[in-house]
Amino acid sequence: MAQTVSYMADFETIVTEPTRVWLWALCPIQNYEDVTWGKDIQSFIEEISKYKYNKSKIYFHNLKFDGMFIVYYLLNSGQFEQILEGKLKPYTFTTLISRMGQWYQIKIKFKNTTVTIQDSLKKLPFSVRAMAGAFHLNMSKGDIDYAADRPIGYEPTELELDYIKRDIGIVAQCLGIQFGQGLTQMTIGADALKEYKDLIVKFRDNFPELLPEVDAFCRRAYKGGYCYCNPIHQGQVIDSEGQVFDVNSMYPWAMHDMPMPYGKPIYYIGEYKNDPDYPLFICHVEADFSLKPGCLPTVQVRNDKRFLEREYIRDSKGHIELYLTSVDLELFIDNYEIWDIHYLDGYKFRSTTKAFKMYIDKWMEVKKNNTGALRTLAKLMLNSLYGKFAKNADVTGKHPIMEDNRVKLEINSPEESSTNYVPVGCFITAWSRWNLINAAKACGDRFCYCDTDSIHIIGLEPVDGLNVHPTNLGAWKQELVFKRAKYLHTKCYIEEYINEEGETKLKVTVSGLPSVSRQYVTFDNFVPGAVYGGKLVQRSVVGGVILVPTEFTIKELPGTYDHHGDPVDPEGEPY
């Protein structure tokens, strides 16, 4: 019998169309210096077809890129057949790709060998360069000229071989550390859920699988992190000192300290009536409301043409339907004048603050008492569990096809899977929004911006009621002191600060703007409509995929407000 070993692999590819692999490398996870390499995709496929790779897992860091070359070869080979259902037979393959185009797995069966190719990015959500620093490795990422001329048969230089060996070596070491901790699932989220289930044993006793209609009802109350730009400072240069505070592990704090739902919920009609045995609830209401003066908008609605999907509503413009956790209902009542409300129905839940204590305590202890690799793993495990509870029943994915000699993705037949327990996801994010919004309100007009677990405020004076501590779970840690700042809209701002060496630096936070483009941002050119170069987008071409240079434009955000808090109706596309 062949011994099962996991491997790390990488491709270097031509950056123009038609593209191809000009260098590949492969090493065992536990022996990253034992490198096998070759010069084209065919020799890679021939290598992994050898029996020594039977039942092995081969990882690529960002399978969405490298996997396109593998799939292009398999679909064009005339030898392999793609299987959408059923078991693999010799010279067939299957893929696991989400509806959103996230690549998880390619499984290939050769004559006598079956290999599973997976995405290490789903295990380690870092760039290779950042990973080396986060895990404190004695190896750093190198650099090469990606666009150099490399004709068929090109012999890689020692520098190029060293570059690809570093790439696979860094990720192999980090995966090896994960595997050494028993974290061997396909994703870090699956690792977290498996460990949690092992800790509490009777998972389904506490978190039963809900009926589809109950899951669908509760899922309407599942919202993400709160991200808001205060209109009285929006678009203005704040030419004074300020502070940025981050919560130490916001979601783990909510899971550890705040009441969480569990058990089989009970349906009720009308308004929730106080029930000590079932103190948490998700309610369905119709309401007409507008924002109170000096308060923050907390409500978003979906599939309503009157509002943008990401807009926080200041005026409902009549009655609208809302699904709110009991925590979100409290925020709603605190921040809005409610002119009329009808409580329609809901589900109520038992409550506990003990469900996640053992899990959070374990990994907080690891985080506090370690640096480098173990601390990084602890942070991943602390932040990766909550999302698994909100897993959707609809797991319909996509599969690759050839169209015009390019790989395209086509939707699969509908597919459903079991859910976990979405009410937990609803309340974890609800308590986090409650914490963040109340902290932002406590800052008054000093509040400039917030996003999920951070607040940005003017002035260096303490904020009454803000629990500040550098490490305590759920406390606010001072992350940055800025000298001046500018906030355009959500996930789009800059802050100037002085680093430990006394140098003036500009921190640029713009969603979708690559790090290489941030060097072009200044206070003067950081305005709606600004265009920056350096962005790359992935394009399917003959041979596989290439990264095509494009420009990034900062767009207006319709539905924003001017510095007086009055509505603005800007032209342009949604951000």
XYZ file of N, CA and C in Angstrom, residues 359-513:
465
model
N -14.845 26.307 24.374
C -14.131 26.477 23.106
C -13.383 27.802 23.082
N -14.057 28.905 23.418
C -13.423 30.226 23.375
C -12.301 30.314 24.402
N -12.526 29.801 25.618
C -11.489 29.845 26.658
C -10.228 29.119 26.222
N -10.401 27.972 25.568
C -9.229 27.204 25.129
C -8.373 28.026 24.169
N -9.012 28.582 23.148
C -8.229 29.260 22.113
C -7.792 30.661 22.545
N -8.518 31.299 23.477
C -8.036 32.561 24.034
C -6.765 32.327 24.847
N -6.709 31.214 25.543
C -5.513 30.888 26.323
C -4.323 30.664 25.403
N -4.548 29.963 24.297
C -3.477 29.758 23.316
C -3.025 31.105 22.741
N -3.982 31.963 22.420
C -3.662 33.267 21.839
C -2.842 34.118 22.810
N -3.232 34.132 24.096
C -2.563 34.966 25.089
C -1.139 34.493 25.376
N -0.906 33.192 25.327
C 0.354 32.624 25.815
C 1.322 32.230 24.714
N 1.026 32.631 23.480
C 1.900 32.250 22.372
C 2.102 33.414 21.416
N 3.156 33.301 20.619
C 3.392 34.230 19.526
C 3.531 33.416 18.246
N 3.589 34.099 17.132
C 3.848 33.412 15.871
C 2.760 32.444 15.478
N 3.169 31.216 15.127
C 2.270 30.246 14.507
C 1.057 29.918 15.366
N 1.285 29.577 16.634
C 0.168 29.152 17.474
C -0.789 30.316 17.749
N -0.256 31.514 17.911
C -1.126 32.665 18.110
C -1.981 32.915 16.862
N -1.362 32.796 15.700
C -2.100 32.983 14.449
C -3.181 31.922 14.294
N -2.851 30.667 14.601
C -3.849 29.597 14.543
C -4.992 29.853 15.507
N -4.659 30.330 16.708
C -5.693 30.604 17.704
C -6.658 31.673 17.197
N -6.137 32.726 16.592
C -6.994 33.780 16.054
C -7.900 33.231 14.946
N -7.347 32.353 14.098
C -8.157 31.737 13.047
C -9.287 30.897 13.640
N -8.960 30.114 14.655
C -9.971 29.234 15.259
C -11.025 30.038 16.021
N -10.624 31.137 16.638
C -11.588 31.972 17.352
C -12.581 32.625 16.402
N -12.124 33.012 15.219
C -12.957 33.789 14.304
C -13.640 32.964 13.221
N -13.390 31.662 13.185
C -13.885 30.848 12.062
C -15.100 30.000 12.402
N -15.487 29.953 13.675
C -16.581 29.057 14.058
C -17.952 29.647 13.773
N -18.133 30.949 14.044
C -19.484 31.519 14.038
C -20.174 31.340 12.691
N -19.422 31.525 11.594
C -20.036 31.479 10.273
C -20.589 30.118 9.899
N -20.030 29.055 10.474
C -20.520 27.708 10.141
C -21.947 27.492 10.621
N -22.370 28.230 11.654
C -23.734 28.052 12.149
C -24.761 28.592 11.159
N -24.355 29.523 10.311
C -25.285 30.114 9.358
C -25.259 29.426 7.997
N -24.628 28.269 7.919
C -24.555 27.522 6.659
C -25.926 27.383 6.016
N -25.992 27.666 4.713
C -27.246 27.619 3.974
C -27.544 26.200 3.499
N -28.820 25.863 3.472
C -29.217 24.542 2.980
C -28.960 24.393 1.486
N -29.061 25.492 0.750
C -28.839 25.470 -0.697
C -27.339 25.474 -0.975
N -26.812 24.346 -1.394
C -25.377 24.236 -1.683
C -25.140 23.985 -3.173
N -26.088 24.431 -3.988
C -25.941 24.276 -5.434
C -24.659 24.950 -5.901
N -23.846 24.220 -6.628
C -22.567 24.736 -7.081
C -22.497 24.908 -8.579
N -21.281 25.011 -9.082
C -21.028 25.132 -10.508
C -19.990 24.098 -10.927
N -19.904 23.878 -12.244
C -18.880 22.992 -12.785
C -18.283 23.631 -14.037
N -17.051 23.293 -14.379
C -16.403 23.915 -15.541
C -16.830 23.262 -16.849
N -16.919 24.083 -17.887
C -17.167 23.599 -19.241
C -16.221 24.347 -20.183
N -16.045 23.810 -21.393
C -15.263 24.502 -22.411
C -16.210 25.261 -23.336
N -15.920 26.543 -23.526
C -16.708 27.370 -24.438
C -15.748 28.305 -25.158
N -15.707 28.197 -26.491
C -14.763 29.001 -27.288
C -13.329 28.786 -26.834
N -13.019 27.531 -26.496
C -11.673 27.138 -26.071
C -11.221 27.871 -24.808
N -12.203 28.209 -23.974
C -11.929 28.811 -22.673
C -12.766 28.109 -21.621
N -12.270 28.073 -20.387
C -13.013 27.445 -19.301
C -14.047 28.425 -18.764
N -15.301 27.999 -18.751
C -16.386 28.773 -18.150
C -17.038 27.924 -17.063
N -17.792 28.570 -16.195
C -18.499 27.849 -15.140
C -19.991 27.839 -15.429
N -20.596 26.672 -15.236
C -22.026 26.491 -15.493
C -22.684 25.975 -14.219
N -23.904 26.450 -13.947
C -24.595 26.081 -12.714
C -24.966 24.606 -12.721
N -24.844 23.978 -11.561
C -25.229 22.573 -11.402
C -26.735 22.443 -11.190
N -27.201 21.223 -11.156
C -28.573 20.951 -10.734
C -28.721 21.340 -9.268
N -29.922 21.755 -8.859
C -30.118 22.175 -7.458
C -29.688 21.078 -6.482
N -29.053 21.507 -5.401
C -28.565 20.562 -4.389
C -28.753 21.177 -3.006
N -29.220 20.360 -2.070
C -29.415 20.837 -0.704
C -28.645 19.964 0.272
N -28.297 20.570 1.396
C -27.554 19.881 2.434
C -28.193 20.211 3.779
N -27.742 19.541 4.824
C -28.245 19.851 6.153
C -27.728 21.214 6.603
N -28.487 21.894 7.446
C -28.047 23.159 8.035
C -27.491 22.883 9.431
N -26.889 23.898 10.025
C -26.409 23.754 11.397
C -27.424 24.389 12.351
N -27.358 25.701 12.579
C -28.338 26.337 13.467
C -28.206 27.831 13.290
N -28.899 28.377 12.289
C -28.723 29.782 11.912
C -29.091 30.767 13.023
N -29.990 30.444 13.976
C -30.252 31.418 15.042
C -28.996 31.836 15.804
N -28.040 30.938 15.979
C -26.789 31.305 16.646
C -26.056 32.360 15.822
N -25.963 32.156 14.513
C -25.338 33.157 13.656
C -26.050 34.492 13.754
N -27.385 34.469 13.819
C -28.167 35.708 13.929
C -27.798 36.477 15.191
N -27.674 35.779 16.309
C -27.446 36.466 17.574
C -25.979 36.843 17.781
N -25.045 36.075 17.230
C -23.635 36.469 17.334
C -23.430 37.815 16.644
N -23.929 37.939 15.427
C -23.748 39.199 14.698
C -24.613 40.309 15.294
N -25.781 39.974 15.839
C -26.646 40.990 16.442
C -25.995 41.593 17.691
N -25.452 40.761 18.563
C -24.785 41.279 19.758
C -23.571 42.122 19.374
N -22.883 41.743 18.326
C -21.718 42.513 17.876
C -22.144 43.883 17.356
N -23.233 43.937 16.592
C -23.751 45.232 16.139
C -24.194 46.081 17.329
N -24.847 45.461 18.282
C -25.308 46.157 19.496
C -24.125 46.795 20.221
N -23.046 46.050 20.382
C -21.838 46.545 21.047
C -21.252 47.724 20.271
N -21.102 47.555 18.966
C -20.464 48.574 18.132
C -21.307 49.845 18.051
N -22.598 49.716 17.820
C -23.466 50.878 17.645
C -23.566 51.678 18.943
N -23.675 50.998 20.062
C -23.750 51.714 21.332
C -22.435 52.419 21.660
N -21.306 51.798 21.281
C -20.011 52.448 21.484
C -19.895 53.691 20.604
N -20.335 53.573 19.347
C -20.274 54.717 18.433
C -21.162 55.858 18.934
N -22.352 55.548 19.438
C -23.245 56.583 19.955
C -22.650 57.280 21.169
N -21.918 56.517 21.980
C -21.303 57.100 23.174
C -20.255 58.150 22.821
N -19.732 58.090 21.615
C -18.711 59.048 21.173
C -19.313 60.353 20.677
N -20.628 60.399 20.487
C -21.281 61.614 20.035
C -20.759 62.064 18.682
N -20.598 63.397 18.529
C -20.137 63.949 17.255
C -18.666 63.636 16.982
N -17.957 63.093 17.956
C -16.572 62.676 17.716
C -16.513 61.455 16.807
N -17.601 60.707 16.728
C -17.640 59.474 15.934
C -17.583 59.785 14.445
N -16.621 59.152 13.748
C -16.454 59.348 12.305
C -16.884 58.141 11.496
N -16.515 56.956 11.961
C -16.655 55.776 11.106
C -16.588 54.532 11.980
N -17.256 53.458 11.535
C -17.126 52.156 12.209
C -17.298 51.038 11.190
N -16.724 49.894 11.513
C -16.828 48.733 10.629
C -16.646 47.454 11.432
N -17.738 46.749 11.693
C -17.787 45.420 12.294
C -17.255 45.375 13.726
N -15.980 45.726 13.922
C -15.406 45.645 15.266
C -14.485 46.821 15.566
N -14.632 47.922 14.835
C -13.748 49.064 15.034
C -14.530 50.370 14.999
N -14.030 51.371 15.773
C -14.594 52.714 15.704
C -13.441 53.703 15.528
N -13.727 54.768 14.780
C -12.751 55.804 14.469
C -13.327 57.117 14.968
N -12.614 57.804 15.868
C -13.166 58.990 16.519
C -12.162 60.140 16.515
N -12.687 61.345 16.609
C -11.857 62.539 16.695
C -11.480 62.783 18.155
N -10.238 63.199 18.384
C -9.796 63.560 19.725
C -9.139 62.409 20.461
N -8.311 62.769 21.430
C -7.579 61.768 22.206
C -8.138 61.600 23.616
N -9.229 62.289 23.935
C -9.821 62.170 25.259
C -10.514 60.813 25.401
N -10.543 60.259 26.630
C -11.260 58.995 26.853
C -12.745 59.141 26.542
N -13.367 58.031 26.206
C -14.806 57.997 25.949
C -15.485 57.362 27.144
N -16.439 58.059 27.742
C -17.147 57.528 28.903
C -17.839 56.205 28.551
N -17.594 55.222 29.391
C -18.255 53.933 29.216
C -17.569 52.983 28.271
N -16.492 53.426 27.612
C -15.785 52.551 26.681
C -14.733 51.759 27.450
N -14.888 50.460 27.496
C -13.971 49.581 28.224
C -12.711 49.374 27.387
N -11.626 50.045 27.766
C -10.387 50.007 26.994
C -9.358 49.132 27.693
N -8.856 48.135 26.981
C -7.816 47.243 27.510
C -7.129 46.583 26.317
N -5.805 46.380 26.380
C -5.105 45.859 25.195
C -5.380 44.397 24.862
N -5.823 43.585 25.830
C -5.963 42.147 25.541
C -7.270 41.512 25.998
N -7.973 42.083 26.962
C -9.149 41.417 27.512
C -10.202 41.154 26.444
N -10.796 39.992 26.502
C -11.834 39.614 25.543
C -12.981 40.613 25.586
N -13.310 41.177 24.425
C -14.430 42.099 24.318
C -14.108 43.537 24.649
N -12.894 43.820 25.166
C -12.514 45.202 25.465
C -12.062 45.904 24.188
N -12.048 47.236 24.245
C -11.617 48.032 23.098
C -10.132 48.348 23.219
N -9.377 47.988 22.207
C -7.930 48.220 22.189
C -7.634 49.389 21.255
N -6.789 50.321 21.729
C -6.384 51.419 20.853
C -5.454 50.871 19.777
N -5.911 50.916 18.545
C -5.178 50.335 17.424
C -4.295 51.358 16.724
N -4.742 52.615 16.706
C -4.024 53.630 15.932
C -4.385 55.019 16.462
N -3.391 55.913 16.451
C -3.633 57.337 16.665
C -3.315 58.040 15.351
N -4.312 58.709 14.763
C -4.067 59.373 13.478
C -3.888 60.877 13.669
N -3.173 61.469 12.724
C -2.933 62.921 12.736
C -3.997 63.655 11.925
N -4.442 63.032 10.865
C -5.573 63.525 10.082
C -6.181 62.360 9.337
N -7.399 62.538 8.835
C -8.114 61.423 8.215
C -9.159 61.952 7.240
N -9.633 61.039 6.390
C -10.698 61.357 5.442
C -11.519 60.095 5.187
N -12.822 60.188 5.417
C -13.722 59.047 5.267
C -14.730 59.362 4.162
N -14.624 58.644 3.037
C -15.531 58.902 1.909
C -16.847 58.162 2.062
N -16.756 56.886 2.343
C -17.950 56.080 2.596
C -17.506 54.735 3.136
N -18.429 53.784 3.221
C -18.109 52.512 3.860
C -16.945 51.824 3.149
N -16.007 51.362 3.964
C -14.818 50.646 3.503
C -14.008 51.468 2.503
N -13.975 52.772 2.730
C -13.270 53.670 1.815
C -12.801 54.896 2.591
N -11.579 54.815 3.155
C -11.068 55.911 3.965
C -9.543 55.863 4.034
N -8.935 56.990 4.456
C -7.489 57.062 4.651
C -7.203 57.734 5.990
N -6.097 57.348 6.605
C -5.686 57.924 7.887
C -4.171 58.095 7.887
N -3.713 59.290 8.269
C -2.285 59.571 8.345
C -1.836 59.424 9.803
N -0.724 58.719 10.013
C -0.247 58.476 11.370
C 1.276 58.493 11.372
N 1.851 58.493 12.547
C 3.302 58.440 12.709
C 3.667 57.086 13.303
N 4.538 56.349 12.607
C 4.895 55.013 13.086
C 5.935 55.086 14.207
N 6.352 53.894 14.684
C 7.271 53.833 15.816
C 8.624 54.454 15.508
N 8.983 54.513 14.233
C 10.259 55.122 13.834
C 10.141 56.630 13.622
N 8.955 57.178 13.880
C 8.752 58.607 13.721
C 8.459 59.041 12.302
N 8.169 58.076 11.413
C 7.879 58.382 10.011
C 6.374 58.601 9.815
N 6.032 59.576 8.981
C 4.626 59.813 8.652
C 4.182 58.814 7.586
N 3.127 58.080 7.881
C 2.615 57.045 6.978
C 1.145 57.298 6.686
N 0.682 56.796 5.548
C -0.719 56.902 5.163
C -1.315 55.500 5.104
N -2.295 55.259 5.937
C -3.011 53.984 5.902
C -4.209 54.126 4.974
N -4.212 53.326 3.920
C -5.272 53.388 2.915
C -6.145 52.152 3.042
N -7.427 52.358 3.299
C -8.381 51.250 3.400
C -9.494 51.480 2.390
N -9.398 50.780 1.269
C -10.399 50.896 0.212
C -10.703 49.489 -0.288
N -11.910 49.039 -0.081
C -12.287 47.687 -0.497
C -12.122 47.531 -2.006
N -11.365 46.504 -2.406
C -11.166 46.227 -3.822
C -9.951 46.878 -4.416
N -9.315 47.812 -3.680
C -8.111 48.470 -4.184
C -6.892 47.656 -3.765
